[in-house]
Coordinates of C-alpha atoms and ligand atoms in Angstrom, one line a residue:
M17 CA -12.1 25.7 68.9
K18 CA -15.8 26.9 68.5
N19 CA -18.3 26.0 66.1
E20 CA -17.7 27.8 62.7
I21 CA -20.4 28.9 60.0
R22 CA -19.1 28.4 56.6
Q23 CA -20.7 29.1 53.4
C24 CA -20.9 25.7 50.6
Q25 CA -18.8 26.1 47.9
N26 CA -21.6 23.8 45.7
C27 CA -24.6 25.1 46.7
K28 CA -24.3 28.5 48.7
K29 CA -25.8 27.5 51.5
D30 CA -24.4 28.1 55.3
F31 CA -22.9 24.8 56.8
I32 CA -21.6 24.0 60.5
I33 CA -18.1 23.3 61.3
E34 CA -18.8 21.8 64.6
S35 CA -15.6 22.6 67.2
D36 CA -14.6 18.9 67.4
D37 CA -14.6 18.3 63.6
F38 CA -11.7 20.3 63.6
S39 CA -10.1 18.3 65.9
F40 CA -10.6 15.3 63.4
Y41 CA -9.6 17.3 60.6
E42 CA -6.1 18.5 62.4
K43 CA -5.7 14.6 63.2
I44 CA -5.9 13.9 59.3
K45 CA -4.1 16.9 58.2
V46 CA -6.6 18.0 55.9
P47 CA -8.1 21.6 55.7
P48 CA -12.0 21.9 57.0
P49 CA -14.4 21.2 54.0
T50 CA -15.1 24.3 51.8
F51 CA -18.3 21.5 50.6
C52 CA -21.3 21.2 53.3
I53 CA -22.1 17.3 54.0
E54 CA -24.7 16.4 51.6
C55 CA -23.1 18.6 48.9
K56 CA -19.6 15.9 49.6
A57 CA -22.1 13.2 50.0
Q58 CA -23.5 13.7 46.6
R59 CA -19.9 14.5 44.7
R60 CA -18.4 11.4 46.1
L61 CA -21.2 9.5 45.1
T62 CA -21.0 10.4 41.3
Y63 CA -18.1 8.0 41.2
R64 CA -19.9 4.6 42.2
N65 CA -21.9 2.7 39.9
T66 CA -22.9 0.1 41.6
H67 CA -25.9 -1.3 39.5
S68 CA -25.9 0.3 35.8
L69 CA -24.2 -2.3 34.0
Y70 CA -23.8 -2.6 30.3
R71 CA -22.3 -5.0 27.6
R72 CA -19.1 -3.3 26.2
K73 CA -15.9 -4.9 24.3
D74 CA -12.9 -6.2 26.7
S75 CA -10.4 -3.8 25.7
F76 CA -7.6 -6.0 25.6
T77 CA -8.9 -8.4 23.7
G78 CA -11.8 -7.4 21.8
E79 CA -14.0 -10.1 24.0
N80 CA -17.5 -9.3 25.0
L81 CA -17.7 -7.9 28.9
I82 CA -20.2 -7.1 31.6
S83 CA -19.3 -3.5 32.7
I84 CA -20.0 -0.7 34.7
Y85 CA -18.7 1.4 32.2
S86 CA -21.0 2.3 29.1
P87 CA -19.1 1.7 25.7
D88 CA -19.8 5.3 25.1
K89 CA -17.2 6.0 27.5
D90 CA -13.7 6.9 25.9
L91 CA -12.1 4.1 28.9
V92 CA -9.4 0.9 29.1
V93 CA -11.8 -1.5 30.5
I94 CA -10.7 -4.9 31.2
D95 CA -12.3 -8.6 32.4
Q96 CA -11.7 -8.4 35.7
K97 CA -9.9 -12.0 35.6
D98 CA -7.3 -10.8 33.5
W99 CA -7.2 -7.9 35.7
W100 CA -6.1 -9.8 38.3
G101 CA -3.7 -11.5 36.5
D102 CA 0.1 -10.9 35.2
S103 CA -0.1 -10.2 31.7
W104 CA 0.0 -6.8 32.5
D105 CA 2.0 -4.4 34.8
P106 CA 0.1 -1.4 36.5
F107 CA 3.5 0.7 36.6
D108 CA 3.5 0.8 32.3
Y109 CA 0.4 3.0 33.3
G110 CA 2.5 5.3 35.7
Y111 CA 2.9 9.0 35.2
D112 CA 5.7 11.7 36.5
Y113 CA 4.0 14.8 38.4
D114 CA 4.0 17.5 36.1
F115 CA 3.5 20.9 38.3
S116 CA 2.1 22.6 34.9
I117 CA -1.1 21.1 35.4
P118 CA -3.8 20.7 38.1
F119 CA -3.2 17.6 39.9
F120 CA -6.7 16.6 39.5
K121 CA -6.4 17.3 35.5
Q122 CA -3.9 15.1 35.6
W123 CA -5.5 12.1 37.8
A124 CA -8.0 12.2 35.2
D125 CA -5.5 12.0 32.1
F126 CA -3.6 9.2 34.1
R127 CA -7.4 7.4 35.4
D128 CA -8.4 7.3 31.4
K129 CA -5.6 5.3 29.5
F130 CA -5.5 3.0 33.5
P131 CA -7.2 -0.4 32.8
F132 CA -10.2 -0.7 34.6
Q133 CA -11.8 -4.1 36.1
S134 CA -14.8 -4.5 33.9
M135 CA -17.1 -4.6 37.4
S136 CA -15.7 -4.4 40.8
N137 CA -16.0 -7.6 42.5
S138 CA -12.8 -8.9 43.7
K139 CA -13.1 -12.3 45.1
A140 CA -16.4 -13.1 43.5
T141 CA -17.0 -16.8 42.6
N142 CA -19.9 -17.3 39.8
S143 CA -21.2 -13.9 40.3
D144 CA -20.8 -12.0 37.1
Y145 CA -23.7 -9.7 37.1
C146 CA -22.7 -9.0 40.8
N147 CA -20.6 -5.5 41.4
V148 CA -19.1 -4.2 44.4
A149 CA -19.8 -7.8 45.8
E150 CA -16.8 -8.9 48.0
E151 CA -16.2 -12.2 48.9
S152 CA -20.1 -13.4 46.8
F153 CA -20.9 -16.8 45.6
D154 CA -23.3 -18.0 43.2
S155 CA -25.1 -14.9 43.2
Y156 CA -26.7 -12.8 40.5
L157 CA -27.7 -9.3 40.1
V158 CA -26.4 -8.0 43.5
S159 CA -24.4 -4.5 44.1
A160 CA -23.1 -3.5 47.3
S161 CA -22.6 -6.6 49.3
W162 CA -20.0 -8.5 51.2
K163 CA -20.5 -12.3 52.0
I164 CA -23.2 -13.7 50.2
E165 CA -23.9 -16.7 49.0
R166 CA -26.8 -17.8 46.5
V167 CA -28.0 -14.0 46.5
L168 CA -30.3 -13.0 44.0
Y169 CA -31.1 -9.3 43.1
S170 CA -30.4 -7.2 46.3
D171 CA -28.7 -4.3 47.4
G172 CA -26.6 -3.7 50.8
V173 CA -26.7 -6.9 51.8
S174 CA -23.7 -8.6 54.3
S175 CA -23.7 -12.4 55.7
V176 CA -27.0 -13.3 53.4
K177 CA -27.5 -16.8 52.1
D178 CA -30.5 -18.3 49.7
S179 CA -32.6 -14.9 49.4
M180 CA -34.2 -12.6 46.7
D181 CA -34.7 -8.9 46.1
L182 CA -33.7 -7.2 49.5
H183 CA -32.3 -4.0 50.8
V184 CA -29.8 -3.6 53.6
V185 CA -30.3 -6.7 55.1
H186 CA -27.8 -8.3 56.9
R187 CA -27.2 -11.9 58.5
T188 CA -30.3 -13.4 57.1
E189 CA -31.4 -16.6 55.0
F190 CA -34.3 -18.1 53.2
S191 CA -35.5 -14.6 52.9
Y192 CA -37.7 -12.2 50.2
D193 CA -38.1 -8.8 49.3
D194 CA -37.3 -6.6 52.9
V195 CA -36.1 -3.8 53.5
V196 CA -33.5 -2.6 56.9
C197 CA -33.8 -6.6 58.6
T198 CA -31.1 -8.3 60.2
D199 CA -30.7 -11.7 61.8
S200 CA -33.2 -13.4 60.3
Y201 CA -34.8 -16.7 58.5
Q202 CA -37.7 -17.2 56.1
L203 CA -39.1 -13.8 56.6
F204 CA -41.0 -12.0 53.5
Y205 CA -42.0 -8.7 52.6
S206 CA -40.9 -7.1 56.2
E207 CA -39.5 -4.1 57.2
I208 CA -37.0 -3.1 60.4
A209 CA -37.3 -6.5 61.7
I210 CA -34.9 -8.1 63.8
S211 CA -34.5 -11.8 64.7
C212 CA -38.1 -13.1 62.9
V213 CA -38.5 -16.3 62.0
N214 CA -40.8 -17.8 59.3
S215 CA -43.1 -14.4 59.4
Y216 CA -44.7 -12.2 56.3
F217 CA -45.3 -8.6 56.6
L218 CA -43.9 -7.6 59.5
Y219 CA -43.0 -3.9 60.5
D220 CA -40.8 -3.2 63.5
C221 CA -40.4 -6.3 65.1
R222 CA -38.2 -8.1 67.0
G223 CA -37.6 -11.9 68.7
C224 CA -41.0 -13.1 66.4
T225 CA -41.7 -16.5 65.1
D226 CA -44.8 -17.0 63.0
C227 CA -46.4 -13.6 62.8
F228 CA -48.4 -12.3 60.0
M229 CA -49.0 -8.6 59.1
S230 CA -48.5 -7.0 62.6
S231 CA -46.3 -4.0 63.7
N232 CA -43.8 -2.9 67.1
L233 CA -44.4 -6.7 68.5
R234 CA -41.7 -7.9 71.0
N235 CA -40.7 -12.0 70.9
K236 CA -44.2 -13.0 69.8
S237 CA -45.4 -16.1 68.3
Y238 CA -48.7 -16.8 66.0
V239 CA -49.9 -13.0 66.2
M240 CA -51.5 -12.4 63.0
Y241 CA -53.0 -8.7 62.5
G242 CA -52.1 -7.8 65.8
E243 CA -54.5 -10.6 67.2
Q244 CA -52.7 -13.3 69.4
L245 CA -53.8 -16.5 68.2
S246 CA -53.1 -20.4 69.4
K247 CA -50.8 -22.4 67.1
E248 CA -53.5 -24.2 65.1
E249 CA -55.5 -20.8 64.6
Y250 CA -52.8 -19.6 63.0
N251 CA -51.7 -21.7 61.0
N252 CA -55.2 -23.2 60.2
K253 CA -55.6 -19.2 59.0
L254 CA -52.0 -19.1 57.1
K255 CA -53.3 -22.1 54.7
E256 CA -56.8 -20.5 54.3
M257 CA -54.2 -17.7 52.6
D258 CA -53.5 -17.2 48.8
L259 CA -50.0 -16.6 49.6
G260 CA -48.9 -17.9 46.1
S261 CA -51.5 -15.5 44.1
Y262 CA -50.0 -12.0 42.6
N263 CA -53.4 -10.3 43.6
Y264 CA -53.2 -11.5 46.8
I265 CA -50.2 -10.0 47.6
Q266 CA -50.7 -6.7 46.1
E267 CA -53.3 -6.3 48.3
K268 CA -51.8 -7.8 51.2
K269 CA -49.1 -4.9 50.4
K270 CA -51.8 -2.1 50.3
E271 CA -52.9 -3.5 53.9
F272 CA -49.2 -3.3 55.0
E273 CA -49.1 0.3 53.7
T274 CA -52.1 1.4 55.9
M275 CA -50.7 -0.6 59.1
K276 CA -47.9 1.7 58.5
L277 CA -49.7 4.9 59.1
K278 CA -50.9 3.4 61.9
C279 CA -48.7 2.2 64.1
I280 CA -46.1 3.9 66.3
H281 CA -42.5 4.8 64.8
R282 CA -39.8 5.1 66.8
F283 CA -38.0 8.6 66.4
S284 CA -34.9 6.4 64.9
N285 CA -34.3 2.8 64.5
I286 CA -31.0 2.4 67.1
I287 CA -30.5 -0.8 69.1
N288 CA -27.2 -1.4 71.2
S289 CA -25.5 2.0 70.8
Y290 CA -24.5 5.5 73.1
D291 CA -24.5 9.0 72.3
V292 CA -25.7 8.6 68.4
S293 CA -28.1 10.0 66.1
G294 CA -29.4 9.2 62.3
N295 CA -31.0 6.2 61.7
N296 CA -30.8 2.1 61.6
I297 CA -28.1 1.8 63.9
D298 CA -26.8 -1.0 65.4
H299 CA -23.8 -1.6 67.8
A300 CA -22.1 2.4 67.5
K301 CA -21.2 5.0 70.2
N302 CA -20.7 8.9 70.0
C303 CA -21.7 8.5 66.1
H304 CA -23.9 11.2 64.6
N305 CA -25.4 11.7 61.3
C306 CA -24.8 8.0 60.5
Y307 CA -27.2 5.4 58.5
D308 CA -27.2 1.8 57.8
I309 CA -24.6 0.8 60.4
S310 CA -24.1 -2.8 61.4
D311 CA -21.5 -4.7 63.8
G312 CA -19.6 -1.9 65.7
M313 CA -19.0 1.8 65.4
E314 CA -17.1 4.7 67.3
D315 CA -16.3 8.2 67.2
C316 CA -18.0 8.9 63.6
K317 CA -20.0 11.2 61.7
N318 CA -22.0 11.2 58.0
V319 CA -21.0 7.6 57.6
F320 CA -23.8 5.7 55.9
W321 CA -23.2 1.7 55.3
S322 CA -20.9 0.2 57.0
V323 CA -20.2 -2.9 59.0
K324 CA -18.0 -3.8 61.4
N325 CA -15.4 -2.5 63.4
V326 CA -15.6 1.3 62.1
R327 CA -14.0 3.8 64.0
D328 CA -12.8 7.8 63.3
V329 CA -14.3 7.8 59.9
F330 CA -15.8 11.3 58.9
D331 CA -18.2 11.4 55.4
S332 CA -17.6 8.2 54.1
G333 CA -19.7 5.6 52.4
P334 CA -21.6 3.6 51.4
G335 CA -19.3 0.6 51.9
V336 CA -16.7 0.8 54.4
G337 CA -16.0 -1.7 56.9
M338 CA -12.6 -3.0 59.5
L339 CA -11.7 0.7 58.8
Q340 CA -9.8 3.2 61.1
L341 CA -9.5 6.6 60.7
G342 CA -10.5 7.4 57.4
Y343 CA -12.2 10.4 55.3
E344 CA -14.3 10.4 52.5
C345 CA -14.0 7.2 51.2
F346 CA -16.3 4.8 50.1
D347 CA -16.0 1.1 49.6
T348 CA -13.0 0.6 51.4
G349 CA -11.4 -0.6 54.8
A350 CA -11.5 -4.4 55.6
G351 CA -8.7 -4.1 57.8
G352 CA -6.9 -0.6 56.4
G353 CA -6.1 2.6 58.6
H354 CA -5.7 6.3 57.7
L355 CA -7.5 6.4 54.0
L356 CA -8.5 9.4 52.4
F357 CA -10.9 9.9 49.4
D358 CA -10.3 6.9 48.2
S359 CA -12.2 4.1 46.5
V360 CA -12.4 0.3 46.4
V361 CA -9.1 0.5 48.9
Y362 CA -8.2 -2.5 50.7
Y363 CA -6.2 -3.8 53.6
A364 CA -3.9 -0.9 53.0
E365 CA -2.6 2.2 55.2
N366 CA -1.6 5.6 54.1
V367 CA -3.6 5.7 51.0
E368 CA -4.8 8.8 49.5
Y369 CA -6.6 9.8 46.4
S370 CA -6.5 6.2 44.9
F371 CA -8.7 3.8 43.3
N372 CA -8.9 0.0 43.0
C373 CA -5.7 -0.7 45.5
Y374 CA -4.7 -3.6 47.7
N375 CA -2.5 -4.9 50.3
S376 CA -0.1 -1.3 50.1
S377 CA 0.8 1.5 52.0
D378 CA 1.9 5.2 51.4
L379 CA 0.1 5.6 48.2
F380 CA -1.1 8.9 46.6
A381 CA -3.1 8.9 43.4
C382 CA -2.4 5.4 42.5
I383 CA -4.6 3.2 40.9
G384 CA -4.6 -0.6 40.8
L385 CA -1.9 -1.0 42.6
R386 CA -1.0 -4.2 44.6
S387 CA 1.3 -5.5 47.5
K388 CA 3.0 -1.7 46.9
K389 CA 4.2 1.5 48.7
H390 CA 5.5 4.9 48.3
C391 CA 4.2 5.3 44.8
I392 CA 2.6 7.9 43.3
L393 CA 0.6 8.4 40.1
N394 CA 1.8 4.2 40.1
R395 CA 5.4 5.5 39.7
Q396 CA 7.9 3.8 42.4
Y397 CA 9.8 5.9 44.4
S398 CA 11.9 5.9 47.5
K399 CA 10.5 6.8 50.9
E400 CA 12.3 9.3 51.6
Q401 CA 11.3 10.8 47.5
Y402 CA 7.8 10.0 48.4
F403 CA 7.6 12.0 51.3
E404 CA 9.2 14.7 49.7
L405 CA 6.9 14.8 46.7
R406 CA 3.9 14.2 48.6
E407 CA 4.5 17.6 50.1
K408 CA 5.5 19.5 47.0
I409 CA 2.4 17.7 45.5
I410 CA -0.4 19.2 47.9
K411 CA 1.6 22.7 48.2
H412 CA 1.2 22.7 44.3
M413 CA -2.7 21.5 44.9
N414 CA -3.1 24.4 47.1
E415 CA -0.9 26.9 44.7
M416 CA -3.0 25.6 41.6
P417 CA -5.8 24.4 41.9
Y418 CA -8.3 22.7 40.0
I419 CA -11.2 25.1 38.7
D420 CA -14.5 23.3 37.4
K421 CA -16.9 24.2 34.4
K422 CA -18.5 26.3 37.5
G423 CA -15.9 28.1 39.1
I424 CA -15.7 25.6 42.3
V425 CA -12.1 25.7 43.0
Y426 CA -10.8 21.8 44.2
K427 CA -7.7 22.3 46.5
Y428 CA -6.0 19.6 48.7
G429 CA -8.6 18.1 51.2
E430 CA -11.4 17.9 48.8
F431 CA -12.9 14.9 46.8
F432 CA -12.5 14.7 43.2
P433 CA -14.7 16.8 41.2
A434 CA -18.1 15.3 39.9
E435 CA -17.4 16.8 36.4
L436 CA -14.7 13.9 36.5
S437 CA -16.4 11.4 37.1
P438 CA -16.3 8.3 34.8
F439 CA -20.0 8.0 34.9
S440 CA -23.0 10.0 34.1
Y441 CA -25.2 11.5 37.0
N442 CA -27.8 9.0 36.8
E443 CA -25.5 5.9 36.4
T444 CA -24.7 6.3 40.0
V445 CA -25.8 6.1 43.5
A446 CA -26.1 9.7 43.5
Q447 CA -28.9 9.6 41.9
D448 CA -30.8 6.9 44.0
L449 CA -30.1 9.5 47.4
F450 CA -30.0 12.8 45.6
P451 CA -32.5 12.4 42.6
L452 CA -32.2 15.0 40.4
E453 CA -33.5 16.1 36.8
K454 CA -31.6 15.7 33.5
E455 CA -32.1 20.1 33.0
D456 CA -30.1 20.2 36.3
V457 CA -27.9 17.4 36.1
L458 CA -26.4 19.7 33.0
K459 CA -26.6 22.6 35.0
M460 CA -24.3 20.9 36.8
G461 CA -21.9 20.5 34.4
L462 CA -22.3 16.5 34.8
L463 CA -23.4 13.9 32.4
W464 CA -26.6 12.7 31.9
K465 CA -27.0 9.2 30.5
E466 CA -29.9 8.8 28.0
D467 CA -32.2 5.5 28.9
E468 CA -30.5 2.4 26.2
I469 CA -32.7 1.6 23.3
R470 CA -33.4 -2.4 24.6
N471 CA -35.6 -3.6 22.1
Y472 CA -36.2 -6.4 23.5
V473 CA -39.4 -7.8 22.3
P474 CA -41.3 -9.6 25.3
T475 CA -42.6 -13.2 24.5
L476 CA -45.2 -13.1 27.2
L477 CA -46.8 -9.9 28.6
T478 CA -47.6 -9.3 32.3
K479 CA -51.2 -9.3 31.6
D480 CA -50.6 -13.0 30.4
L481 CA -48.8 -14.3 33.3
P482 CA -50.1 -16.8 35.6
D483 CA -51.9 -15.2 38.5
N484 CA -50.7 -18.1 41.0
I485 CA -47.5 -19.5 41.6
G486 CA -48.7 -22.9 41.1
D487 CA -49.6 -22.1 37.7
V488 CA -46.5 -21.7 36.6
S489 CA -44.8 -24.2 34.2
N490 CA -41.3 -24.6 33.7
E491 CA -40.9 -23.0 30.2
I492 CA -41.4 -19.5 31.6
I493 CA -37.5 -19.3 32.0
N494 CA -37.2 -19.2 28.1
E495 CA -39.7 -16.0 28.1
V496 CA -38.9 -12.3 27.7
I497 CA -41.7 -11.1 30.2
E498 CA -42.3 -7.7 29.6
C499 CA -42.1 -5.2 32.7
E500 CA -45.0 -3.7 33.8
H501 CA -43.6 -0.2 33.9
Q502 CA -42.9 -0.7 30.0
G503 CA -39.7 2.1 30.1
K504 CA -42.3 4.7 31.7
C505 CA -41.3 5.5 34.6
K506 CA -38.0 7.1 36.3
D507 CA -36.6 4.0 37.8
R508 CA -33.9 3.1 34.8
C509 CA -36.9 0.2 33.7
S510 CA -34.7 -2.1 31.3
T511 CA -38.6 -2.8 29.8
A512 CA -38.5 -6.5 29.9
F513 CA -36.9 -9.3 32.6
K514 CA -36.7 -13.0 32.3
I515 CA -36.8 -15.4 35.6
T516 CA -34.1 -17.7 36.1
Q517 CA -33.5 -21.6 37.2
E518 CA -33.1 -20.7 40.5
E519 CA -35.1 -17.7 41.2
L520 CA -38.2 -19.9 39.8
I521 CA -36.9 -23.1 42.6
F522 CA -37.5 -19.9 44.9
Y523 CA -40.6 -19.0 43.7
R524 CA -42.4 -22.5 44.0
R525 CA -40.2 -23.2 47.5
F526 CA -41.9 -20.5 49.5
S527 CA -45.2 -19.9 47.5
I528 CA -44.1 -16.6 46.0
P529 CA -45.7 -14.8 42.6
L530 CA -43.5 -14.1 39.9
P531 CA -42.8 -10.6 39.9
R532 CA -44.4 -8.0 37.2
I533 CA -41.7 -5.5 37.0
C534 CA -37.8 -5.7 36.3
Y535 CA -35.1 -5.7 38.8
G536 CA -34.5 -1.8 38.4
C537 CA -38.2 -0.6 38.9
R538 CA -38.1 -3.6 42.1
H539 CA -34.9 -1.9 43.6
Y540 CA -36.2 1.8 43.2
G541 CA -39.4 0.9 45.2
R542 CA -37.9 -0.8 47.9
L543 CA -35.6 2.5 48.1
R544 CA -38.3 4.4 48.2
K545 CA -39.8 2.4 51.4
R546 CA -36.5 3.6 53.3
N547 CA -36.2 7.1 55.3
P548 CA -34.2 9.6 53.5
M549 CA -30.5 9.9 54.7
K550 CA -31.2 13.6 56.7
L551 CA -32.6 14.6 60.1
W552 CA -35.1 17.2 61.2
N553 CA -35.5 18.4 64.4
R554 CA -38.9 17.7 65.6
K555 CA -41.6 16.5 68.9
C556 CA -43.0 13.7 70.0
M557 CA -46.2 13.6 68.8
N558 CA -47.3 11.8 71.8
E559 CA -49.9 13.8 73.7
G560 CA -48.5 15.7 77.1
C561 CA -44.9 14.9 75.6
T562 CA -42.5 17.6 75.1
N563 CA -39.4 15.3 74.5
E564 CA -37.8 16.3 70.8
F565 CA -35.5 14.6 69.0
E566 CA -33.6 14.2 65.9
T567 CA -35.8 11.8 63.5
S568 CA -35.2 11.7 59.4
Y569 CA -39.2 11.3 59.4
A570 CA -39.8 15.0 57.6
P571 CA -42.3 16.8 59.6
E572 CA -44.5 16.6 56.9
R573 CA -44.9 12.9 57.0
P574 CA -48.1 11.5 58.1
E575 CA -46.5 8.6 60.1
I576 CA -46.5 8.7 64.1
V577 CA -43.3 9.5 65.6
Y578 CA -42.4 9.1 69.0
C579 CA -39.6 9.7 71.4
E580 CA -37.9 6.8 73.1
K581 CA -39.6 7.4 76.2
C582 CA -42.8 7.0 74.5
Y583 CA -42.4 4.3 72.7
Q584 CA -40.9 2.2 74.8
Q585 CA -44.2 2.8 77.0
E586 CA -46.5 1.7 74.0
V587 CA -44.2 -0.8 72.3
I588 CA -42.5 -3.2 75.1
Ligands
ZN617 ZN1 -23.8 22.2 49.8
ZN618 ZN1 -39.4 -1.7 34.6
ZN619 ZN1 -40.6 1.0 36.6
ZN620 ZN1 -42.8 11.2 74.0

């Protein structure tokens, strides 16, 4: 089959379906898409809220809960400990399929009555404010993570211990304020660093120990501002620095940004991989337009944030791992296969259009099932009945499709319509990756969540915080500290924040000044440091080189971007 050009139902722009894509769609028996790659990702992400948290009442017990569902949403939300318990039966909420109503409408009606977990974090211990945090221990305000211990204020991290303020970091300990780093220890204020130890302000460095404010280094020690020092010189200079001072660190952060503009940028951060395109890819083969990929991926397309053994998966993420054959999934896998249009489905096979199901197989449009087989809308069928009814429903989906407010048609093979999401657009990861203004969101027929009026009364103003961590008293944990942005930014600022005991110990141990802005503002600040998940065709900027490549550095950006060959010549 040849490449084909189609028009996206959503943005109306032309997009290409490549010839080998057709074989994938044939393999999963799903018709080719009617949305372009970006619109598909945006639609899927309107169903993923990782860090907008609210207080609401438990629909069963009336107790106070922390939840990803705001109290104004008419949903059934219960404590996750009860959710995992035996006091209720997910089959009690089952639906008989009704051939007079479009599938997606029925699914939304069924969902709106079904008890949801207040947060999405199975196997989490003492990590009540963590969402989509699988196997988390003693962690706080972490989202989209896997296997973490004592991690605070972070997003998209796996196998991390005793660290704070990270974005997309794997297998790392005792680190702070890093973006896209792996296999590191005591690494601070750094970006794109691998296997670095005891270092500060590193950009694109590998295998470095005791280095400071440097870029493009390989296997170096005692390098400061790009200059090789003796161990003694380095340590003496480091001692003279006032790393515990907020103002001092702010100055260093400015120097870091200047250094980034002067150093050479590899067209893409790809490691141990073959025939791949995208950015931040580690151990992958034949994967295209993929981002933030760690620890094994093969034959995938348009996937982001995946860890461990992902194969034959298209248009999925964030949060896929140990998954074979998947399409339009997020937070899904952990040893599963053939999962289509699913979220939070783990250890499962042949599951479609389902949410929050575990250890199951052959499910269609189910929610909250554990160890079940042959179910549709949480009704149990025999094997024969299941496959017969599934076929009939797919036929019905095509004959009586759901049509949204904008006239977009949703047949079998589309993800759930964004307008049926239980979240407002700006509560979700869609806003993180495809930021929109309120008016545009309303025009799309989607919901917008106004910032909560918080009425926090700060007991300590930012300007009255001690500059140096050494001057901070133990009483700080009792203060409500004003966020410097005072809710005036677009980062869902909570206007004030507190310092926890664990945090204070961490800051003191590593001589890190107290933050002046709240977690939301810090999170969005880190998001802005990373490249978008998008590729442009560009030429190498090394004089005389004519090589071209696909890069996530947009053409108008100021960085110096080199092809692989020129980069290797300069850097290693
Ligand atoms: Zn589109
Ligand atoms: Zn703030
Ligand atoms: Zn802010
Ligand atoms: Zn070049």
